[in-house]
Short mmCIF file of N, CA and C in Angstrom, two decimals:
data_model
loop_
_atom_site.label_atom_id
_atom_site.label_comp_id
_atom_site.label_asym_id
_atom_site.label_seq_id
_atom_site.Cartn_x
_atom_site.Cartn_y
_atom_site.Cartn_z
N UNK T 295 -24.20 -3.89 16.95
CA UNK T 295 -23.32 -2.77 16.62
C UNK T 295 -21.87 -3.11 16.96
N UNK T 296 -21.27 -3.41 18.08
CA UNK T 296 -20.23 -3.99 18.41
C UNK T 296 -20.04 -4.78 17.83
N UNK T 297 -20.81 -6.11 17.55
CA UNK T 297 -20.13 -7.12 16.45
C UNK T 297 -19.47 -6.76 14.99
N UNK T 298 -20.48 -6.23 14.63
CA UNK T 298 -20.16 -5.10 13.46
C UNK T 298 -18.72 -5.28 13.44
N UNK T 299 -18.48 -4.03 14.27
CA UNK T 299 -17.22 -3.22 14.35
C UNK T 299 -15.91 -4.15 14.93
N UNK T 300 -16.61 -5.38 15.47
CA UNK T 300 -15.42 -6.33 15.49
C UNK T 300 -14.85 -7.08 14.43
N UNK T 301 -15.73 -7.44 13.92
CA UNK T 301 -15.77 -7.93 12.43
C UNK T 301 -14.72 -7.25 11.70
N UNK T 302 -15.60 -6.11 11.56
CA UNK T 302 -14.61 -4.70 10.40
C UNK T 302 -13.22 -4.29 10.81
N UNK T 303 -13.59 -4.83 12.02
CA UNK T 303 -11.22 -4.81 12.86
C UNK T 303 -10.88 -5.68 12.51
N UNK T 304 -11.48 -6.66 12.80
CA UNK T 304 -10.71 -8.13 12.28
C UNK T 304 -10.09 -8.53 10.81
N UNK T 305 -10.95 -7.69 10.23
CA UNK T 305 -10.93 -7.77 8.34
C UNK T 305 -9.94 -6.58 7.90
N UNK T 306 -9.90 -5.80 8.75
CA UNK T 306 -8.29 -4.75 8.58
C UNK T 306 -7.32 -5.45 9.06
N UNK T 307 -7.80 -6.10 10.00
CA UNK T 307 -5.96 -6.77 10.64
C UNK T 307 -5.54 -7.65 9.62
N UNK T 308 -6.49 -8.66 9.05
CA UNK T 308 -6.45 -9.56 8.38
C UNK T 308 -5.98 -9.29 6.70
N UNK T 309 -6.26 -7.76 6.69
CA UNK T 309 -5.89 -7.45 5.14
C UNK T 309 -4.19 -6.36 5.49
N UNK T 310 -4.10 -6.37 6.40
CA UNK T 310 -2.96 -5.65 7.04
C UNK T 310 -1.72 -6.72 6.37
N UNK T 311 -2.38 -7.92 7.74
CA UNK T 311 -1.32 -9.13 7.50
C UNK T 311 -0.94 -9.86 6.03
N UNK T 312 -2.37 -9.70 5.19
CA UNK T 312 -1.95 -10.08 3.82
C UNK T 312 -0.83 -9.43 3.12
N UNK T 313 -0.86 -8.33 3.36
CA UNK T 313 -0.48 -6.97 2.55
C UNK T 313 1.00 -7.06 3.47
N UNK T 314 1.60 -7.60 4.64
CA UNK T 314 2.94 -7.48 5.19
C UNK T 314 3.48 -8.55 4.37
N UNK T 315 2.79 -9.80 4.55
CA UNK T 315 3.31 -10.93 3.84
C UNK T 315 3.61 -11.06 2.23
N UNK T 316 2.97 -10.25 1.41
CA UNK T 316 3.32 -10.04 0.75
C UNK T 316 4.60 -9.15 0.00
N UNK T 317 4.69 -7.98 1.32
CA UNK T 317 6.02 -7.31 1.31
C UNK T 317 7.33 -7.74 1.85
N UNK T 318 6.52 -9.82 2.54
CA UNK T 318 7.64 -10.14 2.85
C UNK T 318 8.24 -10.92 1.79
N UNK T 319 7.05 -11.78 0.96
CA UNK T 319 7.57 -12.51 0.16
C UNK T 319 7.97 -11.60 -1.12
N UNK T 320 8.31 -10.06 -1.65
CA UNK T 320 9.03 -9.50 -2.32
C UNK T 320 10.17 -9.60 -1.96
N UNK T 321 10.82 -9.45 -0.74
CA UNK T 321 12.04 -9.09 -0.28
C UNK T 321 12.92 -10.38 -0.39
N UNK T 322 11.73 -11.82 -0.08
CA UNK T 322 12.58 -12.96 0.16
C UNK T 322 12.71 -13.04 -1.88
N UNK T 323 11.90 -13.00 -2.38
CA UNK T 323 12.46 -13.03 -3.98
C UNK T 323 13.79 -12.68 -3.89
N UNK T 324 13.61 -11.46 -3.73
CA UNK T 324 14.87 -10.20 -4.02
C UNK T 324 15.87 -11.00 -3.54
N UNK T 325 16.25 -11.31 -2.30
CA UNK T 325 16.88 -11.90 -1.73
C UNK T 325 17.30 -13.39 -3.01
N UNK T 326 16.36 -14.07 -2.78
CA UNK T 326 17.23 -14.85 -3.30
C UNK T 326 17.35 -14.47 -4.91
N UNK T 327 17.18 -13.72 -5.52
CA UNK T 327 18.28 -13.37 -6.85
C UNK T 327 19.82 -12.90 -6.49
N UNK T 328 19.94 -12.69 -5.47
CA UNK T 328 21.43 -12.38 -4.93
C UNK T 328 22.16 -13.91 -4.67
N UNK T 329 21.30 -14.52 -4.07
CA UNK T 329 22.09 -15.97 -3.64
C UNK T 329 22.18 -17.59 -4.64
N UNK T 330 22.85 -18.24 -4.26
CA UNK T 330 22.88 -19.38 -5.51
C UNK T 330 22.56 -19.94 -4.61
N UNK T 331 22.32 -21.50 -5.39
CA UNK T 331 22.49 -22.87 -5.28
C UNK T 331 20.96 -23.09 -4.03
N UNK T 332 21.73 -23.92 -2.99
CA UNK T 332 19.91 -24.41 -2.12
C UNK T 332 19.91 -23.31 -1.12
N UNK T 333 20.87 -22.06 -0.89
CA UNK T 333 20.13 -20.74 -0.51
C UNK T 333 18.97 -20.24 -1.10
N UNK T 334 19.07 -20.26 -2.34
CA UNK T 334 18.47 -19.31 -3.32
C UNK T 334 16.61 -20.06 -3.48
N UNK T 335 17.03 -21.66 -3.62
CA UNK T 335 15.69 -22.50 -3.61
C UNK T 335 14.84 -22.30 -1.97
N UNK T 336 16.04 -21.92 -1.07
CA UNK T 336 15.17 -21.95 0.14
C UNK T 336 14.42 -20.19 0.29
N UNK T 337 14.76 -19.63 -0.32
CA UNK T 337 14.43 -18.26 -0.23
C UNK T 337 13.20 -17.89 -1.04
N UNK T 338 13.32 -19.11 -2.27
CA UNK T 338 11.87 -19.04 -3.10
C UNK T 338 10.86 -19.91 -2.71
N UNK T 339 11.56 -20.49 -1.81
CA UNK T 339 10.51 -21.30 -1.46
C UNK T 339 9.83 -20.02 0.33
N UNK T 340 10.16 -20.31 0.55
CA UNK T 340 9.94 -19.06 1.81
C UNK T 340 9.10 -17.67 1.36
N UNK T 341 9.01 -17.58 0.05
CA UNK T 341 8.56 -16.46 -0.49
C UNK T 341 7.25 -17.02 -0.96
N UNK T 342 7.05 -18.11 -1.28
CA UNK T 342 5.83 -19.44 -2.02
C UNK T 342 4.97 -19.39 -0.87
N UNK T 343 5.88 -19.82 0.32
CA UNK T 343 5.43 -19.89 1.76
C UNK T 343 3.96 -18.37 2.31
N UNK T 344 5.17 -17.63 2.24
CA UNK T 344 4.32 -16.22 2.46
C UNK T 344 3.15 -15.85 1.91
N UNK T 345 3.51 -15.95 0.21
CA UNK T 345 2.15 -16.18 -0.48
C UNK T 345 0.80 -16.90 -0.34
N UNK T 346 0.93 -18.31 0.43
CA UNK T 346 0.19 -19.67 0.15
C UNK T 346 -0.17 -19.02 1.87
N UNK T 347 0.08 -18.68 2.87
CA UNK T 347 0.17 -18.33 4.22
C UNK T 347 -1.17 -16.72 3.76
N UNK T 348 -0.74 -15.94 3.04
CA UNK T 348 -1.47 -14.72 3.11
C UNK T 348 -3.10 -14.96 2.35
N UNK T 349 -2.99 -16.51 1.26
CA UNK T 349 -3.95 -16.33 0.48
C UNK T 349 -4.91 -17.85 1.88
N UNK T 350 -4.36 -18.09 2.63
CA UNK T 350 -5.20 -18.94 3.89
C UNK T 350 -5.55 -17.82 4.84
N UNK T 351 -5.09 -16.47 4.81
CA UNK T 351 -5.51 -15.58 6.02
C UNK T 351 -6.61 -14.85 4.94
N UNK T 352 -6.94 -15.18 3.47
CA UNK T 352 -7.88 -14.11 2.68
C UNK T 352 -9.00 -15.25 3.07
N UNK T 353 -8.95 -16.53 3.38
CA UNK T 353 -10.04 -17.42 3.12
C UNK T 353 -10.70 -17.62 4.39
N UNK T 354 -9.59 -17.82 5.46
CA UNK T 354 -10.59 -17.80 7.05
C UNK T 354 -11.10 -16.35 6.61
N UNK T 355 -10.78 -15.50 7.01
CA UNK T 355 -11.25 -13.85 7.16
C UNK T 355 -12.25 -13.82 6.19
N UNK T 356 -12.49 -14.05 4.76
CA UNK T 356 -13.29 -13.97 4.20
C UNK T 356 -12.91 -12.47 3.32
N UNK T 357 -11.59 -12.60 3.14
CA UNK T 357 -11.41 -11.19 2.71
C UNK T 357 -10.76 -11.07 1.37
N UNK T 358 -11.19 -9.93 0.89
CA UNK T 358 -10.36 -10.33 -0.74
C UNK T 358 -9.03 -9.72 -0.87
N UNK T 359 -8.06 -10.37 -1.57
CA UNK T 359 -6.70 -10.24 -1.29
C UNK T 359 -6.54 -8.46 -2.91
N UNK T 360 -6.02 -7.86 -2.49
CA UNK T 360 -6.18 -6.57 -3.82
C UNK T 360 -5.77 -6.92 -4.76
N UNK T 361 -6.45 -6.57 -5.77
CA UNK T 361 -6.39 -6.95 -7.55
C UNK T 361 -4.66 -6.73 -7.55
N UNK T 362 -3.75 -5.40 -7.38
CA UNK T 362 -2.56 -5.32 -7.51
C UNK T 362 -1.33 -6.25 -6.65
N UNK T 363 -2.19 -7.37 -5.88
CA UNK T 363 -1.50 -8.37 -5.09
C UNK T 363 -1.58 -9.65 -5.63
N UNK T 364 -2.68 -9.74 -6.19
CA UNK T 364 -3.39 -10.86 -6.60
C UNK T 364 -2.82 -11.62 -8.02
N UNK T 365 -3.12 -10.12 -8.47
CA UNK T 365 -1.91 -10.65 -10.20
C UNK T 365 -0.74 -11.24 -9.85
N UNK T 366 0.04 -11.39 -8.54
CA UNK T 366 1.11 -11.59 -9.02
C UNK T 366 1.35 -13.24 -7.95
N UNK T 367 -0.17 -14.23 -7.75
CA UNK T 367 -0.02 -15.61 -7.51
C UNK T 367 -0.41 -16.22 -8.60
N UNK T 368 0.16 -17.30 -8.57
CA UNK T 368 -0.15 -18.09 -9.39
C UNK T 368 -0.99 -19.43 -8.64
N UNK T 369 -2.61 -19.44 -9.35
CA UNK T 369 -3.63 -19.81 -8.49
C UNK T 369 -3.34 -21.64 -8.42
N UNK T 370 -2.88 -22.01 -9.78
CA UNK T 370 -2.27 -23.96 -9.90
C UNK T 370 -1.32 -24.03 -8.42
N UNK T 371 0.28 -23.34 -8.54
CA UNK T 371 1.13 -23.99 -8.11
C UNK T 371 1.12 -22.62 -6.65
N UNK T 372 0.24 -21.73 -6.48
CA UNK T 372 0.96 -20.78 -5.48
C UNK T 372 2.45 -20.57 -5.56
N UNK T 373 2.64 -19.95 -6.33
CA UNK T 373 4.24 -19.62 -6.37
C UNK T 373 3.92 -17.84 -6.50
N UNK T 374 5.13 -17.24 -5.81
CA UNK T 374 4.86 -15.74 -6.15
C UNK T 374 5.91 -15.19 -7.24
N UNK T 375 5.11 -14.32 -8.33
CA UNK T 375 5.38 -14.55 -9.57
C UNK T 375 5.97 -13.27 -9.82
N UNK T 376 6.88 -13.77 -10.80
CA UNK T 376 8.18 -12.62 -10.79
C UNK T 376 8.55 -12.93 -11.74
N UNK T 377 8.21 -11.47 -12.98
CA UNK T 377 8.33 -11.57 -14.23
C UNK T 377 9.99 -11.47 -14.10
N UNK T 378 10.23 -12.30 -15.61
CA UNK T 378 11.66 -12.82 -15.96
C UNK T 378 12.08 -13.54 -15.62
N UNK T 379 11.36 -14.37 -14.12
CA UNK T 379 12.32 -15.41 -13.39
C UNK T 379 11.65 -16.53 -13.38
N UNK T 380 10.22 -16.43 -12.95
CA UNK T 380 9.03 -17.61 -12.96
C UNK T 380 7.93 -17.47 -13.36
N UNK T 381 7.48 -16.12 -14.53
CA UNK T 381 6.86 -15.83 -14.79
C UNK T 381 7.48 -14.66 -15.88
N UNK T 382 6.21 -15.24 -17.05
CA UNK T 382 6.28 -14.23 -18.69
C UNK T 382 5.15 -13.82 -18.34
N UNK T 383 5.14 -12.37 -19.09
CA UNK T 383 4.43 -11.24 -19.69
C UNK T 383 4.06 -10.84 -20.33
N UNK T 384 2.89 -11.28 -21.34
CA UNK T 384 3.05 -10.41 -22.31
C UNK T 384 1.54 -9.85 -22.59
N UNK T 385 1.53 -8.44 -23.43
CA UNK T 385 0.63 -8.15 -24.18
C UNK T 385 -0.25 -8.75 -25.70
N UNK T 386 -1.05 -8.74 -25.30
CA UNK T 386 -1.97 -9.60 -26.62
C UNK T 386 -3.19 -8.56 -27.38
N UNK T 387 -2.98 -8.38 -28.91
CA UNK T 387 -3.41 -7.79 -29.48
C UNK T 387 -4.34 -6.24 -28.71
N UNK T 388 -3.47 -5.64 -27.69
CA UNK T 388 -4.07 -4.77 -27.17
C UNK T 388 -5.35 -4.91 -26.46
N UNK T 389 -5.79 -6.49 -26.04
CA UNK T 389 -6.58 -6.32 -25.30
C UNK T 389 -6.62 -6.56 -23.66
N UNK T 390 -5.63 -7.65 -23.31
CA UNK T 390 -5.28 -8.22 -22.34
C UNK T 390 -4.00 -8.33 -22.32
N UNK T 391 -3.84 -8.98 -20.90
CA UNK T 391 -1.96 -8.81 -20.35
C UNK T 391 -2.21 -10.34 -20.25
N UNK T 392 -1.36 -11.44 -20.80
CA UNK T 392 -0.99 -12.73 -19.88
C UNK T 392 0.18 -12.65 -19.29
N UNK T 393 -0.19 -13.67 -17.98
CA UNK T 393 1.19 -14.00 -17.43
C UNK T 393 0.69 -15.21 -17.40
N UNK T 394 2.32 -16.16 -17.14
CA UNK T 394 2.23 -17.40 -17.66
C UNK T 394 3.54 -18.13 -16.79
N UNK T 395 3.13 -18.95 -15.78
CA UNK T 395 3.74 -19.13 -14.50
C UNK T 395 4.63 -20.21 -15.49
N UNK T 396 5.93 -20.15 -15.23
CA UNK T 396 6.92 -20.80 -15.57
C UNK T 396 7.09 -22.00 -15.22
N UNK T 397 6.93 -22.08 -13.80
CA UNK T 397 6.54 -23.61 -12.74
C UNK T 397 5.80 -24.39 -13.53
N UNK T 398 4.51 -24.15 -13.76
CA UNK T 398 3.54 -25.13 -13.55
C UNK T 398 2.89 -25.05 -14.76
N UNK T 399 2.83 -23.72 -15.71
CA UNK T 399 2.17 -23.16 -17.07
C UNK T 399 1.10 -22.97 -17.22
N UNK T 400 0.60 -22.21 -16.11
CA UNK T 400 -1.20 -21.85 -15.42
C UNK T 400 -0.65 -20.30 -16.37
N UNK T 401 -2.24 -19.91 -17.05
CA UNK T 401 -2.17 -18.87 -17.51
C UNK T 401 -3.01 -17.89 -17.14
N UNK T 402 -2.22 -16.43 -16.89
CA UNK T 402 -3.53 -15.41 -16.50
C UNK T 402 -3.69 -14.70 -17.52
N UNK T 403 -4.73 -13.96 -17.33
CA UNK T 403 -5.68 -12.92 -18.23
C UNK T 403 -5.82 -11.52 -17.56
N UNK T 404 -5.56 -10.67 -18.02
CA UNK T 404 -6.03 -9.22 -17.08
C UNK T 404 -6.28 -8.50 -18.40
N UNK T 405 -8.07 -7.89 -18.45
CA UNK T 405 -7.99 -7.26 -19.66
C UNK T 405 -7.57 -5.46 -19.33
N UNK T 406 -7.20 -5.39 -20.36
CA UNK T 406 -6.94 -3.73 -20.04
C UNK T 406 -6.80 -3.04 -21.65
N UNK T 407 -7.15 -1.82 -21.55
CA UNK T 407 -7.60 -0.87 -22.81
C UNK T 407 -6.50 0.06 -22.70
N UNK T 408 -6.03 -0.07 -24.17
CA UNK T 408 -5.31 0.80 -24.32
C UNK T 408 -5.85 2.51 -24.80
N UNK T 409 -5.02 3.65 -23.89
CA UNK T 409 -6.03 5.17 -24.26
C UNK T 409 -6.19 4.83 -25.74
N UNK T 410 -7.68 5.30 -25.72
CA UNK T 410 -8.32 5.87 -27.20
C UNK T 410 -8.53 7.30 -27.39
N UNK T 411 -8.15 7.75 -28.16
CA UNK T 411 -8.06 9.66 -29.20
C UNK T 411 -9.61 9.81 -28.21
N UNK T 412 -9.80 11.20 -27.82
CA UNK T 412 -11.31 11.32 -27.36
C UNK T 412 -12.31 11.66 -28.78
N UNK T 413 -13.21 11.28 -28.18
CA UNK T 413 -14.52 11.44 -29.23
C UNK T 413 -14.63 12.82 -29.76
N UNK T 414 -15.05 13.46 -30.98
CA UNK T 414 -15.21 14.60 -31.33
C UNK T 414 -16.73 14.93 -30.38
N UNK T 415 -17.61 14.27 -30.31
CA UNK T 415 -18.78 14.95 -29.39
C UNK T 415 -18.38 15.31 -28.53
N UNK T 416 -17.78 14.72 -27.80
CA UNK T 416 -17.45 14.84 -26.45
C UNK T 416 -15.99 16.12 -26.29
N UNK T 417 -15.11 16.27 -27.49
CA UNK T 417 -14.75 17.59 -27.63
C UNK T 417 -15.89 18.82 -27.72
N UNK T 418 -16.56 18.20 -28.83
CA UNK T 418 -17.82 19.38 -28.93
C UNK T 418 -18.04 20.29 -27.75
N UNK T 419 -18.57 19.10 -26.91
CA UNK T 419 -19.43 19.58 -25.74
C UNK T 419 -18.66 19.96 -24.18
N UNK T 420 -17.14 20.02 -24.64
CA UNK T 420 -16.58 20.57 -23.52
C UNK T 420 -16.46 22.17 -24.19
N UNK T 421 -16.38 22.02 -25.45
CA UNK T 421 -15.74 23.24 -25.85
C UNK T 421 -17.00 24.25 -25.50
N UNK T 422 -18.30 23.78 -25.75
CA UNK T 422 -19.47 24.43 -25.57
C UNK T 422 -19.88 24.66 -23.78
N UNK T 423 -19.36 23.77 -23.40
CA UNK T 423 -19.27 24.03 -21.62
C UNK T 423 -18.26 25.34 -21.30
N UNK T 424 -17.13 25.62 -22.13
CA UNK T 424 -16.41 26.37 -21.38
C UNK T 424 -16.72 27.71 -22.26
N UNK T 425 -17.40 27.40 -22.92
CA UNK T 425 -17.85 28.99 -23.46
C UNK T 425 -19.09 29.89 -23.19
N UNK T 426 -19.90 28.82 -22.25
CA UNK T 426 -21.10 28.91 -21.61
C UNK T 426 -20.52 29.41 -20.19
N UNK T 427 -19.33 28.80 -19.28
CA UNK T 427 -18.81 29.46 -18.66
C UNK T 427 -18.14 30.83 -18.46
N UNK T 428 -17.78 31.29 -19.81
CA UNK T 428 -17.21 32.18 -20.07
C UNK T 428 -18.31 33.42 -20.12
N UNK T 429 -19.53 33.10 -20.66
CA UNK T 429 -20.39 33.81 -20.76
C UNK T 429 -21.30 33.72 -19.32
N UNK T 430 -21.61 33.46 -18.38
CA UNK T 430 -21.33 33.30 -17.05
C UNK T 430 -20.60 34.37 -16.36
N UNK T 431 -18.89 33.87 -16.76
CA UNK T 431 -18.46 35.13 -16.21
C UNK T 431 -18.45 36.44 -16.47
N UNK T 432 -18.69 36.90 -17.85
CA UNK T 432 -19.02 38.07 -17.81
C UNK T 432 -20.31 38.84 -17.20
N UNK T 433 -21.36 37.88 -17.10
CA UNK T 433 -22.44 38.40 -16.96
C UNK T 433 -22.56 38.73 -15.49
N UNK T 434 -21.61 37.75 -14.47
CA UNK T 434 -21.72 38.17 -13.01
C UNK T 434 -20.68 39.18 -12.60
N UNK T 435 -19.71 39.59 -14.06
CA UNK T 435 -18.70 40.25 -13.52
C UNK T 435 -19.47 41.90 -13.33
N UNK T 436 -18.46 42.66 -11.98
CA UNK T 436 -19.01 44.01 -11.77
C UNK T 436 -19.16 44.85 -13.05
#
């Protein structure tokens, strides 16, 4: 029981620390789009750092780094990816998103659906739910 629960601390601290490092290597981006020349390379690189540092604390721990963190390494070169600068975007025939690491030219995939009109059954049968409700309420009303 205690092991357990040491475990399950350890794997919060450990997804804590992923999740700081990652808010560190945003800031060092940010940062260096403000600065030129070998400031700017040391700031992306420090941000590469953070990334390649948080995805070695997902592998001891055994922990999975979150889908909304995850999209944005690039698994070839570990670089942290930042559309417009080291990384394209785009949509493909409405089924999937690529990104496409600028560095190194490793490509991702994320599928995603665009909303579809709802089904007429499935209008049907709400419309028939709320009129069954309706008849409900009259029947319990005083």
């Amino acid at each position: 029981m205690v092991a357990k629960r040491e475990r399950r601390r350890r794997k919060d601290i450990a997804l804590q620390r992923i999740e700081r490092l990652f808010e560190l290597a945003e800031e060092a981006a940010k940062e260096a789009r403000m600065r030129e020349g070998r400031e700017r390379e040391e700031m992306e690189r420090r941000s590469d750092r953070y990334v390649l540092l948080a995805r070695k604390i997902s592998m001891r721990h055994r922990v999975r780094i979150p889908r909304h963190l995850k999209m944005w390494i690039c698994k070839r070169c570990n670089a942290f990816l930042i559309p417009g600068r080291n990384a394209r975007v785009r949509l493909r025939r409405g089924e999937y998103i690529t990104i496409t690491c600028l560095r190194c030219g490793a490509e991702k995939r994320r599928p995603y659906k665009a909303p579809s009109p709802p089904s007429p059954r499935r209008q049907q049968s709400t419309e028939r739910a709320g009129k069954a409700e309706k008849k409900r309420k009259e029947f319990n009303a005083p």
